[in-house]
GROMACS .gro file of N, CA and C in nm:
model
  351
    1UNK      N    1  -3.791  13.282  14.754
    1UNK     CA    2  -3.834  13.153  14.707
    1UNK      C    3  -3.780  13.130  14.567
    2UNK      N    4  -3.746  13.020  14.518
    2UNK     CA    5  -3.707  12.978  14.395
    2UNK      C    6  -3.776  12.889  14.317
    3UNK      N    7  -3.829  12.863  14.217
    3UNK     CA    8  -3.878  12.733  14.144
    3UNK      C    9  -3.872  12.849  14.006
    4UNK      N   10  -3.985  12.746  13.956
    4UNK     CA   11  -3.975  12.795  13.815
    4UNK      C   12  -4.103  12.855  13.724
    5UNK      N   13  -4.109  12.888  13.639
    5UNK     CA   14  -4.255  12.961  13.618
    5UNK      C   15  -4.282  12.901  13.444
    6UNK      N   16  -4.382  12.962  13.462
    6UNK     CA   17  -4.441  12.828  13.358
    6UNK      C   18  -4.421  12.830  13.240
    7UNK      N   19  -4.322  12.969  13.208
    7UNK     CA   20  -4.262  12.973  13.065
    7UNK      C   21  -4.102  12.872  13.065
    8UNK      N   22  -4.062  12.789  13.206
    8UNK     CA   23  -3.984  12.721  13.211
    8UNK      C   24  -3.849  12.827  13.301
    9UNK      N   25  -3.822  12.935  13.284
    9UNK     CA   26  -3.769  13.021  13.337
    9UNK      C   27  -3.748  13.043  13.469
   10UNK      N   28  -3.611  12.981  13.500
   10UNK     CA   29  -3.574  12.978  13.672
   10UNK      C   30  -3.650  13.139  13.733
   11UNK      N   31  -3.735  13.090  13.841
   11UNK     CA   32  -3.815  13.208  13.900
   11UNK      C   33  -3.678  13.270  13.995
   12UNK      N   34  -3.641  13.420  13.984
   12UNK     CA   35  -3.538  13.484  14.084
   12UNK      C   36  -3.590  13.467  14.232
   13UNK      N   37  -3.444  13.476  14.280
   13UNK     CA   38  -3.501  13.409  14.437
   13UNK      C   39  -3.500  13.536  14.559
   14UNK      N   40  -3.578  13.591  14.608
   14UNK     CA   41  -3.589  13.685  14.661
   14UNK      C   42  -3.504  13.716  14.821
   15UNK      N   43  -3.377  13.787  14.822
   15UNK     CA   44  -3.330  13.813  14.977
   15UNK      C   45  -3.421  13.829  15.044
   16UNK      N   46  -3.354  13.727  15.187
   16UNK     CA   47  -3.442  13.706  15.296
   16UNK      C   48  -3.469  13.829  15.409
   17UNK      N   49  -3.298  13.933  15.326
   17UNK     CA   50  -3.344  14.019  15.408
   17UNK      C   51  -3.220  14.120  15.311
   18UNK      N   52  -3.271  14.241  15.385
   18UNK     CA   53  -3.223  14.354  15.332
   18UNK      C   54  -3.044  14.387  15.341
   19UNK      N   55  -3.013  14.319  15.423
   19UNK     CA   56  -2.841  14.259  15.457
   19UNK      C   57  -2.807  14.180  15.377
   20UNK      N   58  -2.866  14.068  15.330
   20UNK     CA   59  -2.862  13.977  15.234
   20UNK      C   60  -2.857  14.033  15.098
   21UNK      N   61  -2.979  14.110  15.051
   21UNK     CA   62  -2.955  14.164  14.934
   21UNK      C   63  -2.826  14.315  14.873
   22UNK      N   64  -2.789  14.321  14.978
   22UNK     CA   65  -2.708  14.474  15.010
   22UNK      C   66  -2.505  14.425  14.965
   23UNK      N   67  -2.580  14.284  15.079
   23UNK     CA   68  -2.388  14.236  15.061
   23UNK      C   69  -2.427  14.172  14.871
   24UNK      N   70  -2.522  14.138  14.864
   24UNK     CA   71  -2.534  14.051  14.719
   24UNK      C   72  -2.489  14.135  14.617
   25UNK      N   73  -2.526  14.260  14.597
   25UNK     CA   74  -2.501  14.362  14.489
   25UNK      C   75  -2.365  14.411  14.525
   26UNK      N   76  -2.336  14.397  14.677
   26UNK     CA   77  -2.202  14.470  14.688
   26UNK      C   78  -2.089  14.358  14.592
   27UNK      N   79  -2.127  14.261  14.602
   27UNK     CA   80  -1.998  14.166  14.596
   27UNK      C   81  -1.984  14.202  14.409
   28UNK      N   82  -2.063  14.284  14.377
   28UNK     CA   83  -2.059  14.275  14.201
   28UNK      C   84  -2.016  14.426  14.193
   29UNK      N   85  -1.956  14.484  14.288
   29UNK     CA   86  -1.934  14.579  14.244
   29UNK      C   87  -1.774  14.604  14.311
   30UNK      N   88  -1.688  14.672  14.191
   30UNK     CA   89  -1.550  14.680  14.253
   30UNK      C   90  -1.486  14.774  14.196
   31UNK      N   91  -1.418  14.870  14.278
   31UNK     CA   92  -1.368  14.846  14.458
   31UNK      C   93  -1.536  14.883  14.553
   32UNK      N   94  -1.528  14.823  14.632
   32UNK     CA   95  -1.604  14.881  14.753
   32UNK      C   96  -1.553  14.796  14.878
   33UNK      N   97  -1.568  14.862  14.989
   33UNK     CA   98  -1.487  14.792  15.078
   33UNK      C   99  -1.629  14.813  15.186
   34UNK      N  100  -1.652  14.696  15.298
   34UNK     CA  101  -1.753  14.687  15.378
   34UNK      C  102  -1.699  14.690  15.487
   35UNK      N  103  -1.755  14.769  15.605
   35UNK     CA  104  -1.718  14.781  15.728
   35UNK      C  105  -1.780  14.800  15.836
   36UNK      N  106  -1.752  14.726  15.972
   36UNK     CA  107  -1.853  14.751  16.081
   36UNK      C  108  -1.862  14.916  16.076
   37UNK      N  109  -1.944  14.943  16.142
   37UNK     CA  110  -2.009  15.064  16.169
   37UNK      C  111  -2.042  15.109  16.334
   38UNK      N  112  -2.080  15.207  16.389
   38UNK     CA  113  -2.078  15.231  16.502
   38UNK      C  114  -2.244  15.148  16.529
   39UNK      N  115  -2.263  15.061  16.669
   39UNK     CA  116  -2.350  15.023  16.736
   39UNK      C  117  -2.410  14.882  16.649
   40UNK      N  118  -2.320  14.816  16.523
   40UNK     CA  119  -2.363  14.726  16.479
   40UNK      C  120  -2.373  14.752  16.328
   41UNK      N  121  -2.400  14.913  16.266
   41UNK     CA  122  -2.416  14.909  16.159
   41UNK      C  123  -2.344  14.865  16.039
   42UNK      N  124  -2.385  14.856  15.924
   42UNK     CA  125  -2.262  14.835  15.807
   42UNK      C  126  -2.225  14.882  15.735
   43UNK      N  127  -2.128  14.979  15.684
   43UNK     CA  128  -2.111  15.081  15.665
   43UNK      C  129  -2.023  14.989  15.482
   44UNK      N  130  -2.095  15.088  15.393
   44UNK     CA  131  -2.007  15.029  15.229
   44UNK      C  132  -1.956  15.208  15.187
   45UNK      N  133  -1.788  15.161  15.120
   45UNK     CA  134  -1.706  15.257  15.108
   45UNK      C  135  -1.666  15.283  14.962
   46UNK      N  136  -1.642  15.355  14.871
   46UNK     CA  137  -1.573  15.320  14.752
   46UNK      C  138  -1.480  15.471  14.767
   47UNK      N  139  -1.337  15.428  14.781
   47UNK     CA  140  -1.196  15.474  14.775
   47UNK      C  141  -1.239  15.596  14.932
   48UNK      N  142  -1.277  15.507  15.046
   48UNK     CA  143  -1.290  15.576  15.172
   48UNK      C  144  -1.420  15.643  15.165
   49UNK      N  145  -1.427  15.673  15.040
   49UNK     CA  146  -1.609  15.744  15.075
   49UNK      C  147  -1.701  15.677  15.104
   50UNK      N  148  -1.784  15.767  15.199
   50UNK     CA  149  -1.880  15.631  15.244
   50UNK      C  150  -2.005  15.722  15.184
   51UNK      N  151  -2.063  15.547  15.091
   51UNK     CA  152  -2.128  15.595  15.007
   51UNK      C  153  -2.323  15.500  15.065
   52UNK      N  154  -2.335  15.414  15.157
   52UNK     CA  155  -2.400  15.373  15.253
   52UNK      C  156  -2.382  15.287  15.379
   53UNK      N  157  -2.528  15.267  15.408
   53UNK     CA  158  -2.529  15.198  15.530
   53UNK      C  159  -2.634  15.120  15.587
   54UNK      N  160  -2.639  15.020  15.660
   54UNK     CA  161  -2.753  14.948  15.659
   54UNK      C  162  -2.751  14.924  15.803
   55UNK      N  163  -2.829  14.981  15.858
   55UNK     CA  164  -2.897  15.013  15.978
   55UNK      C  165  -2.866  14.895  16.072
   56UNK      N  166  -2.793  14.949  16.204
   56UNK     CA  167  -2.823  14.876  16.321
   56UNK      C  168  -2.969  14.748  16.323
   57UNK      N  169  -2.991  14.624  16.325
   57UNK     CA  170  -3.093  14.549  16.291
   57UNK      C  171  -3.117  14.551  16.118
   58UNK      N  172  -3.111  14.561  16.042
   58UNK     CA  173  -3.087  14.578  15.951
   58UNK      C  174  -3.291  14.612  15.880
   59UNK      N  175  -3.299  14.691  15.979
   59UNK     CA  176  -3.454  14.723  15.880
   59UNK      C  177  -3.467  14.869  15.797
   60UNK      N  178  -3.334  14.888  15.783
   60UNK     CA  179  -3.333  15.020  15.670
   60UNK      C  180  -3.188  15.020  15.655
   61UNK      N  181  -3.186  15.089  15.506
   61UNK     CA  182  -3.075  15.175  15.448
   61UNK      C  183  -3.088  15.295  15.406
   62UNK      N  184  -2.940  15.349  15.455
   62UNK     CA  185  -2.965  15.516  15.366
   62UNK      C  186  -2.795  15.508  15.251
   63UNK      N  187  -2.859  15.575  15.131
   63UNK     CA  188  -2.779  15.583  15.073
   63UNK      C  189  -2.757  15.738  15.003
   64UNK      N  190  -2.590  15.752  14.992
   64UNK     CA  191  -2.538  15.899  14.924
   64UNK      C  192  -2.605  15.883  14.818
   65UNK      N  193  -2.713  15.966  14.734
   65UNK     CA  194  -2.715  15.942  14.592
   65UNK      C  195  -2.667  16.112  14.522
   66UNK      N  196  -2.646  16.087  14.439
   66UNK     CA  197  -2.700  16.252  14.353
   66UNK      C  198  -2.797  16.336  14.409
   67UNK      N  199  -2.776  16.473  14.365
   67UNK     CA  200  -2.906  16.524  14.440
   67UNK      C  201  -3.043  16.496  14.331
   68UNK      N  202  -3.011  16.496  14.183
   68UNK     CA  203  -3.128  16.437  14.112
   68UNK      C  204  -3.190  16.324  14.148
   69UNK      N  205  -3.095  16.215  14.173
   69UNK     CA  206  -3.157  16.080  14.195
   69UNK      C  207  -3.204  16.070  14.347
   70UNK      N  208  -3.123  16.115  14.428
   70UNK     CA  209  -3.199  16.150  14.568
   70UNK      C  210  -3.363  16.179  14.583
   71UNK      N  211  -3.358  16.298  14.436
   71UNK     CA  212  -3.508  16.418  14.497
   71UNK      C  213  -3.635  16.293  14.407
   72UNK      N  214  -3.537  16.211  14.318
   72UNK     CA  215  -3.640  16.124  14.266
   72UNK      C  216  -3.706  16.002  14.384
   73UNK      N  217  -3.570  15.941  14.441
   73UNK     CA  218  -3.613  15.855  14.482
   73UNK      C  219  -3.679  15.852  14.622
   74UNK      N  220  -3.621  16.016  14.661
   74UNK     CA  221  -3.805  16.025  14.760
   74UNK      C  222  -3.927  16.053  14.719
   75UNK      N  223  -3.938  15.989  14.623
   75UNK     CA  224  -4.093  16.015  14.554
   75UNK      C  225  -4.138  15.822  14.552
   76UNK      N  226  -4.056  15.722  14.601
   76UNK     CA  227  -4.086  15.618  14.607
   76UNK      C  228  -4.127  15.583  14.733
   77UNK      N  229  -4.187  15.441  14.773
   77UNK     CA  230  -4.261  15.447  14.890
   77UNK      C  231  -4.128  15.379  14.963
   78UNK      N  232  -4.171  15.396  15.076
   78UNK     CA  233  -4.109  15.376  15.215
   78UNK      C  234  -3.919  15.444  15.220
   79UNK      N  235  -3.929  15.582  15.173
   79UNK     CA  236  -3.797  15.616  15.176
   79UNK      C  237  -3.822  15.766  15.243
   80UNK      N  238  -3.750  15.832  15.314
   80UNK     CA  239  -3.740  15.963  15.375
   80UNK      C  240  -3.580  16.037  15.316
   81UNK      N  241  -3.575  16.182  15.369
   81UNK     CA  242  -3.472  16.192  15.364
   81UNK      C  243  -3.368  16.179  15.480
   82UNK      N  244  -3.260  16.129  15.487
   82UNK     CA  245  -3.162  16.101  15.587
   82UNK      C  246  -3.114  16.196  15.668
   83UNK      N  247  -3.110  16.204  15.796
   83UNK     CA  248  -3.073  16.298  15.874
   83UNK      C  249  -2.860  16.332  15.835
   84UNK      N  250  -2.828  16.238  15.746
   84UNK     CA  251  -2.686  16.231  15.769
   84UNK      C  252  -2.706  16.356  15.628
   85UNK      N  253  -2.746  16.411  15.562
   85UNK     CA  254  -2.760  16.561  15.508
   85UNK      C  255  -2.809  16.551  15.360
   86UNK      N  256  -2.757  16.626  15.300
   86UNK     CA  257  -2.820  16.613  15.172
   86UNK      C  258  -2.730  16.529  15.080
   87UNK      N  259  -2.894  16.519  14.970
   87UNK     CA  260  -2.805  16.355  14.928
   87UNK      C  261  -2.855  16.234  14.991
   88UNK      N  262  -2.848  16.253  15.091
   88UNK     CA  263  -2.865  16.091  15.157
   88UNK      C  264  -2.988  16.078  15.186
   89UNK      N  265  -2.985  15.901  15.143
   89UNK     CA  266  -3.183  15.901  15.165
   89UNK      C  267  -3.164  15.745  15.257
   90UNK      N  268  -3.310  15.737  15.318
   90UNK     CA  269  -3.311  15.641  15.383
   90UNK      C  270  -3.434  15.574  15.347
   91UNK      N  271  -3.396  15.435  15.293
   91UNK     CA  272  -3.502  15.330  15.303
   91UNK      C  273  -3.532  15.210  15.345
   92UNK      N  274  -3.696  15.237  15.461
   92UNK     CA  275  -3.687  15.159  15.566
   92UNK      C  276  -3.845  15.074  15.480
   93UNK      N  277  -3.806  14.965  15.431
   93UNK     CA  278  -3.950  14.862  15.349
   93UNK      C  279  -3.978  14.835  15.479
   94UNK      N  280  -4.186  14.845  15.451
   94UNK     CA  281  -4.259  14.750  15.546
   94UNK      C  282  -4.278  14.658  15.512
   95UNK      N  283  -4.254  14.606  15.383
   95UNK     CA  284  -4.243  14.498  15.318
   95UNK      C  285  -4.101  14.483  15.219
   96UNK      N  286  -4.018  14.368  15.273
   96UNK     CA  287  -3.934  14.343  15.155
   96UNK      C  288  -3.982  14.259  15.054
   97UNK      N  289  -4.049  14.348  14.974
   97UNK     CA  290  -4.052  14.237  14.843
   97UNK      C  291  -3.953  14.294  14.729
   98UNK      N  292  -3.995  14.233  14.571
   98UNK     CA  293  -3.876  14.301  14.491
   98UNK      C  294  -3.839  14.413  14.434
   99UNK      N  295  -3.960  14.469  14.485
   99UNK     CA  296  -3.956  14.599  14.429
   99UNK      C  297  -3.876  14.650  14.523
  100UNK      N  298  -3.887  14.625  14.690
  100UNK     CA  299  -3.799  14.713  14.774
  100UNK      C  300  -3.636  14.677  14.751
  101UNK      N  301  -3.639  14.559  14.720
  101UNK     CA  302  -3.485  14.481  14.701
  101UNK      C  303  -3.482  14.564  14.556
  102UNK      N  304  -3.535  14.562  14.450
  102UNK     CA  305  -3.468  14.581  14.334
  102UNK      C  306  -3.422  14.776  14.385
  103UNK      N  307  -3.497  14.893  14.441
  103UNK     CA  308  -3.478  14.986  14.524
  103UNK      C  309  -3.325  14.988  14.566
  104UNK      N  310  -3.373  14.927  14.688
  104UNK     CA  311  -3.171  14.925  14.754
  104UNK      C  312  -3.097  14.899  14.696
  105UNK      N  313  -3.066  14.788  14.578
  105UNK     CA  314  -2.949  14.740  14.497
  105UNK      C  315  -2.922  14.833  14.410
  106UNK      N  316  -3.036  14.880  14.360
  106UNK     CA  317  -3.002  14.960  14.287
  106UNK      C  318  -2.979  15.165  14.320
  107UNK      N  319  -2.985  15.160  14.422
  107UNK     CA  320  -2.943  15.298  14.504
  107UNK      C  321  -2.789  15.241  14.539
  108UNK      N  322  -2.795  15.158  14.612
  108UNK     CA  323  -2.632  15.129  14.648
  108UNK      C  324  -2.552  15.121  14.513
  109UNK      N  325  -2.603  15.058  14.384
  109UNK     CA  326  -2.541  15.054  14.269
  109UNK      C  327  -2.501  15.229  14.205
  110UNK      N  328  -2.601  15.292  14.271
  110UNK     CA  329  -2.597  15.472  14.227
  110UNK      C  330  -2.532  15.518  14.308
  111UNK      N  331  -2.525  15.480  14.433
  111UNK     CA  332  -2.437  15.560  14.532
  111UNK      C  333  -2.263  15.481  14.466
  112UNK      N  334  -2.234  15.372  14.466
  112UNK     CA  335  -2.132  15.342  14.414
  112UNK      C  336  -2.059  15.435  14.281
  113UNK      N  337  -2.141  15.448  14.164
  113UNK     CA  338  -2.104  15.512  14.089
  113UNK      C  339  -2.096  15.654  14.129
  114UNK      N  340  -2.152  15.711  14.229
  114UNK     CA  341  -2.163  15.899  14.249
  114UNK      C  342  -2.036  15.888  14.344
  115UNK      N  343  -2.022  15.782  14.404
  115UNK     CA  344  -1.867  15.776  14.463
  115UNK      C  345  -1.778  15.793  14.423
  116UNK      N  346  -1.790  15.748  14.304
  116UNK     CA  347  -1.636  15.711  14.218
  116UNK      C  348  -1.630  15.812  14.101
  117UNK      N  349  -1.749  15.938  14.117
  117UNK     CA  350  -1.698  16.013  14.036
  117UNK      C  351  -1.624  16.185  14.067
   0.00000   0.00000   0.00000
């Protein structure tokens, strides 16, 4: 939703969905290259590494992080660790609100950088 809040300050407008917010952060980040995936998924790359993915139906992502930022960010709600090995975490919101969006953008923003180093 968008309007404005009462200090006058355009209110941020929240992705409708977790695909939405995933391609949004991708497009600000470069190189990364986006690609179908096996059975529908979407698979994001930086220089061939694949650094996530956003689930067949799109009601989760798992992303490569660090193993620090990994062991942190399964300490947040609605994330497990990823069967694709270590490192990789998966987060499936029962609710997308902004905290889960600000989450994914910013894991895909960490997996981007642990890519490229």
């Amino acid at each position: 939703m968008s309007g404005s809040r009462p200090n006058g300050q355009a209110e941020e407008r929240i992705p409708d969905s977790l695909a939405e917010a995933l391609a949004a952060a991708a497009a600000g980040l470069d190189p990364i290259e986006r690609r179908s995936g096996s059975g529908g998924a979407v698979e994001y790359l930086r220089a061939g590494r694949l650094l996530a993915i956003l689930e067949t139906g799109g009601s989760a992502a798992s992303f490569l992080l660090s193993p620090p930022v990994a062991d942190a960010a399964l300490r947040t709600p609605d994330t497990a660790p990823s069967t694709r090995g270590r490192g990789w975490i998966t987060l499936r919101p029962t609710i997308l609100d902004s905290h889960a969006i600000d989450r994914a953008t910013a894991w895909l923003e960490s997996a981007w950088r642990h890519a490229g180093g």
